């Protein structure tokens, strides 16, 4: 058996990797290509590997699932020690003595090979295929290959590949910025990335930033809204990730006092209504939407709207608007409002009924307190009252 080894971080695996495997198999009549995601690559010890090993592995599994002779090799991932190629290959040689191995490397690695750990031991275990793009000058590579072959008594050969200009770094960058990567990765890998929200902005970072901006009790409330909103999103088939972000950021402007909020709104050119002037605390919703975009980099209008309308609501609320509005009211740390048990029950049964009940209770509460009633709260109430024939 002739076996090609394609090691890599595969973060994510892309069409260039798959194609390289195919070229190697065809040009050198290999029986199998082992795709081997690395666990602890020595040269990347300091670099944060972007997606967890589990995801890198699953993406490879999907990318090669329908390719004859392509095999997922988990040896390095399961190996607890740092992965040195010479050790991995010595292991394969020992376990599969009858196999001939072809270790596939890129052009860059060809020029770094001397700095690897024990290159002289590596070359004893396998043929090395140095991939180069056929639009590049080969002289330099040929010189390096002869040099290394002589120095180590190695069998290094050129592996001609077409010019596929794809890199995992660029794919991660494009995904982060919402650009298309569809012709750079297999469809199945794309689906997997979407399903698991890989390579999008790190929510942990966002969470820490919110935490820093809020008092502890407020942050506890925020986490309660996140949890509740995600449950509701799941039940009502709303994108859970969007609900999570909207919930996390819904009170992100709440750390500022009323006067500060007024000043910020003026500074950022946000309109201030009469009700908001009289009770600047109402501004934290629209200021929150502004900051979610400006400070937290959220562009999604559905998320921004859910934040913008979370205090007053609005007529014709979207499902995510409703979920944030309701979660804000019923999250587990809330215990003041009357009738909470009934409202919590309603949330699981009928979003509109629940919404209406909260609006009604809020207006009643504001009236007893003689507090400013934002016309939008009133309008929202009337809209849902009519809609539900109350
Ligand atoms: O920011 P939170 O305290 O988590 O929640 P929120 O943004 O929904 O604010 C809740 C308060 O908002 C609650 O005490 C009712 C009040 N509210 C809702 N509509 C109006 C309102 N307050 C005034 N003054 N006017 C309104 O129209
Ligand atoms: Fe709020
Ligand atoms: Fe809130």
PDB file of N, CA and C in Angstrom, residues 23 37 77 86 90 97 118 124 135 139 143 146 156 161 176 178 192 200 206-207 214 221 275 302 317 322 356 363:
ATOM      1  N   UNK A  23      -4.408  15.387  -6.271  1.00  0.00           N
ATOM      2  CA  UNK A  23      -3.241  15.422  -7.160  1.00  0.00           C
ATOM      3  C   UNK A  23      -2.181  14.448  -6.700  1.00  0.00           C
ATOM      4  N   UNK A  37      -5.394  15.805  11.021  1.00  0.00           N
ATOM      5  CA  UNK A  37      -5.400  17.077  11.752  1.00  0.00           C
ATOM      6  C   UNK A  37      -4.397  16.975  12.900  1.00  0.00           C
ATOM      7  N   UNK A  77      -4.157  13.893  16.782  1.00  0.00           N
ATOM      8  CA  UNK A  77      -5.147  14.529  17.645  1.00  0.00           C
ATOM      9  C   UNK A  77      -5.252  13.793  18.980  1.00  0.00           C
ATOM     10  N   UNK A  86       8.497  13.522  12.787  1.00  0.00           N
ATOM     11  CA  UNK A  86       9.345  12.324  12.702  1.00  0.00           C
ATOM     12  C   UNK A  86       8.825  11.232  13.641  1.00  0.00           C
ATOM     13  N   UNK A  90       7.501   7.648  12.489  1.00  0.00           N
ATOM     14  CA  UNK A  90       8.136   6.432  13.029  1.00  0.00           C
ATOM     15  C   UNK A  90       7.073   5.487  13.580  1.00  0.00           C
ATOM     16  N   UNK A  97       4.302  -1.756   8.870  1.00  0.00           N
ATOM     17  CA  UNK A  97       5.632  -1.915   8.243  1.00  0.00           C
ATOM     18  C   UNK A  97       5.547  -2.187   6.745  1.00  0.00           C
ATOM     19  N   UNK A 118      14.682  16.769  14.129  1.00  0.00           N
ATOM     20  CA  UNK A 118      15.157  15.532  13.496  1.00  0.00           C
ATOM     21  C   UNK A 118      14.634  15.294  12.080  1.00  0.00           C
ATOM     22  N   UNK A 124      13.918   9.163   6.806  1.00  0.00           N
ATOM     23  CA  UNK A 124      14.143   7.710   6.766  1.00  0.00           C
ATOM     24  C   UNK A 124      12.814   6.943   6.740  1.00  0.00           C
ATOM     25  N   UNK A 135       2.528  27.562 -11.520  1.00  0.00           N
ATOM     26  CA  UNK A 135       2.796  28.854 -12.142  1.00  0.00           C
ATOM     27  C   UNK A 135       4.064  29.479 -11.566  1.00  0.00           C
ATOM     28  N   UNK A 139      13.029  26.414 -10.315  1.00  0.00           N
ATOM     29  CA  UNK A 139      14.485  26.283 -10.129  1.00  0.00           C
ATOM     30  C   UNK A 139      14.890  26.283  -8.664  1.00  0.00           C
ATOM     31  N   UNK A 143      16.621  23.224  -6.597  1.00  0.00           N
ATOM     32  CA  UNK A 143      17.918  23.389  -5.935  1.00  0.00           C
ATOM     33  C   UNK A 143      17.829  22.948  -4.475  1.00  0.00           C
ATOM     34  N   UNK A 146      17.472  19.110  -4.235  1.00  0.00           N
ATOM     35  CA  UNK A 146      18.732  18.360  -4.399  1.00  0.00           C
ATOM     36  C   UNK A 146      19.615  18.536  -3.181  1.00  0.00           C
ATOM     37  N   UNK A 156      13.085  13.307  -1.647  1.00  0.00           N
ATOM     38  CA  UNK A 156      12.116  14.393  -1.735  1.00  0.00           C
ATOM     39  C   UNK A 156      11.787  14.597  -3.209  1.00  0.00           C
ATOM     40  N   UNK A 161       1.044  21.055  -8.558  1.00  0.00           N
ATOM     41  CA  UNK A 161      -0.393  21.285  -8.334  1.00  0.00           C
ATOM     42  C   UNK A 161      -0.823  22.519  -9.109  1.00  0.00           C
ATOM     43  N   UNK A 176     -15.538  36.037   9.202  1.00  0.00           N
ATOM     44  CA  UNK A 176     -15.710  37.037  10.252  1.00  0.00           C
ATOM     45  C   UNK A 176     -16.383  38.284   9.705  1.00  0.00           C
ATOM     46  N   UNK A 178     -18.404  38.354   7.079  1.00  0.00           N
ATOM     47  CA  UNK A 178     -19.641  38.053   6.362  1.00  0.00           C
ATOM     48  C   UNK A 178     -19.476  37.930   4.849  1.00  0.00           C
ATOM     49  N   UNK A 192     -21.445  22.895   8.145  1.00  0.00           N
ATOM     50  CA  UNK A 192     -20.983  22.629   9.507  1.00  0.00           C
ATOM     51  C   UNK A 192     -20.586  23.925  10.211  1.00  0.00           C
ATOM     52  N   UNK A 200     -16.990  33.083  13.955  1.00  0.00           N
ATOM     53  CA  UNK A 200     -17.652  34.371  14.110  1.00  0.00           C
ATOM     54  C   UNK A 200     -17.067  35.010  15.361  1.00  0.00           C
ATOM     55  N   UNK A 206     -17.285  39.440  24.183  1.00  0.00           N
ATOM     56  CA  UNK A 206     -18.406  40.362  24.293  1.00  0.00           C
ATOM     57  C   UNK A 206     -18.973  40.323  25.708  1.00  0.00           C
ATOM     58  N   UNK A 207     -19.088  39.120  26.223  1.00  0.00           N
ATOM     59  CA  UNK A 207     -19.642  38.922  27.558  1.00  0.00           C
ATOM     60  C   UNK A 207     -18.801  39.657  28.602  1.00  0.00           C
ATOM     61  N   UNK A 214     -21.261  46.773  33.630  1.00  0.00           N
ATOM     62  CA  UNK A 214     -22.470  46.709  34.453  1.00  0.00           C
ATOM     63  C   UNK A 214     -22.157  46.364  35.898  1.00  0.00           C
ATOM     64  N   UNK A 221     -28.790  39.974  35.931  1.00  0.00           N
ATOM     65  CA  UNK A 221     -30.031  40.132  35.170  1.00  0.00           C
ATOM     66  C   UNK A 221     -29.773  39.839  33.685  1.00  0.00           C
ATOM     67  N   UNK A 275     -40.772  62.317  25.944  1.00  0.00           N
ATOM     68  CA  UNK A 275     -40.840  61.369  27.065  1.00  0.00           C
ATOM     69  C   UNK A 275     -39.438  61.000  27.535  1.00  0.00           C
ATOM     70  N   UNK A 302     -31.917  42.908  12.848  1.00  0.00           N
ATOM     71  CA  UNK A 302     -32.892  42.240  13.728  1.00  0.00           C
ATOM     72  C   UNK A 302     -32.443  42.299  15.187  1.00  0.00           C
ATOM     73  N   UNK A 317     -44.201  43.862  16.375  1.00  0.00           N
ATOM     74  CA  UNK A 317     -42.877  43.389  16.799  1.00  0.00           C
ATOM     75  C   UNK A 317     -42.514  42.084  16.091  1.00  0.00           C
ATOM     76  N   UNK A 322     -40.056  40.314  20.458  1.00  0.00           N
ATOM     77  CA  UNK A 322     -40.938  39.839  21.528  1.00  0.00           C
ATOM     78  C   UNK A 322     -40.172  39.014  22.548  1.00  0.00           C
ATOM     79  N   UNK A 356     -48.880  41.108  25.620  1.00  0.00           N
ATOM     80  CA  UNK A 356     -50.020  41.971  25.961  1.00  0.00           C
ATOM     81  C   UNK A 356     -50.171  42.081  27.486  1.00  0.00           C
ATOM     82  N   UNK A 363     -48.167  49.384  32.100  1.00  0.00           N
ATOM     83  CA  UNK A 363     -48.913  50.647  32.078  1.00  0.00           C
ATOM     84  C   UNK A 363     -49.602  50.890  33.422  1.00  0.00           C
TER      85      UNK A 363
END
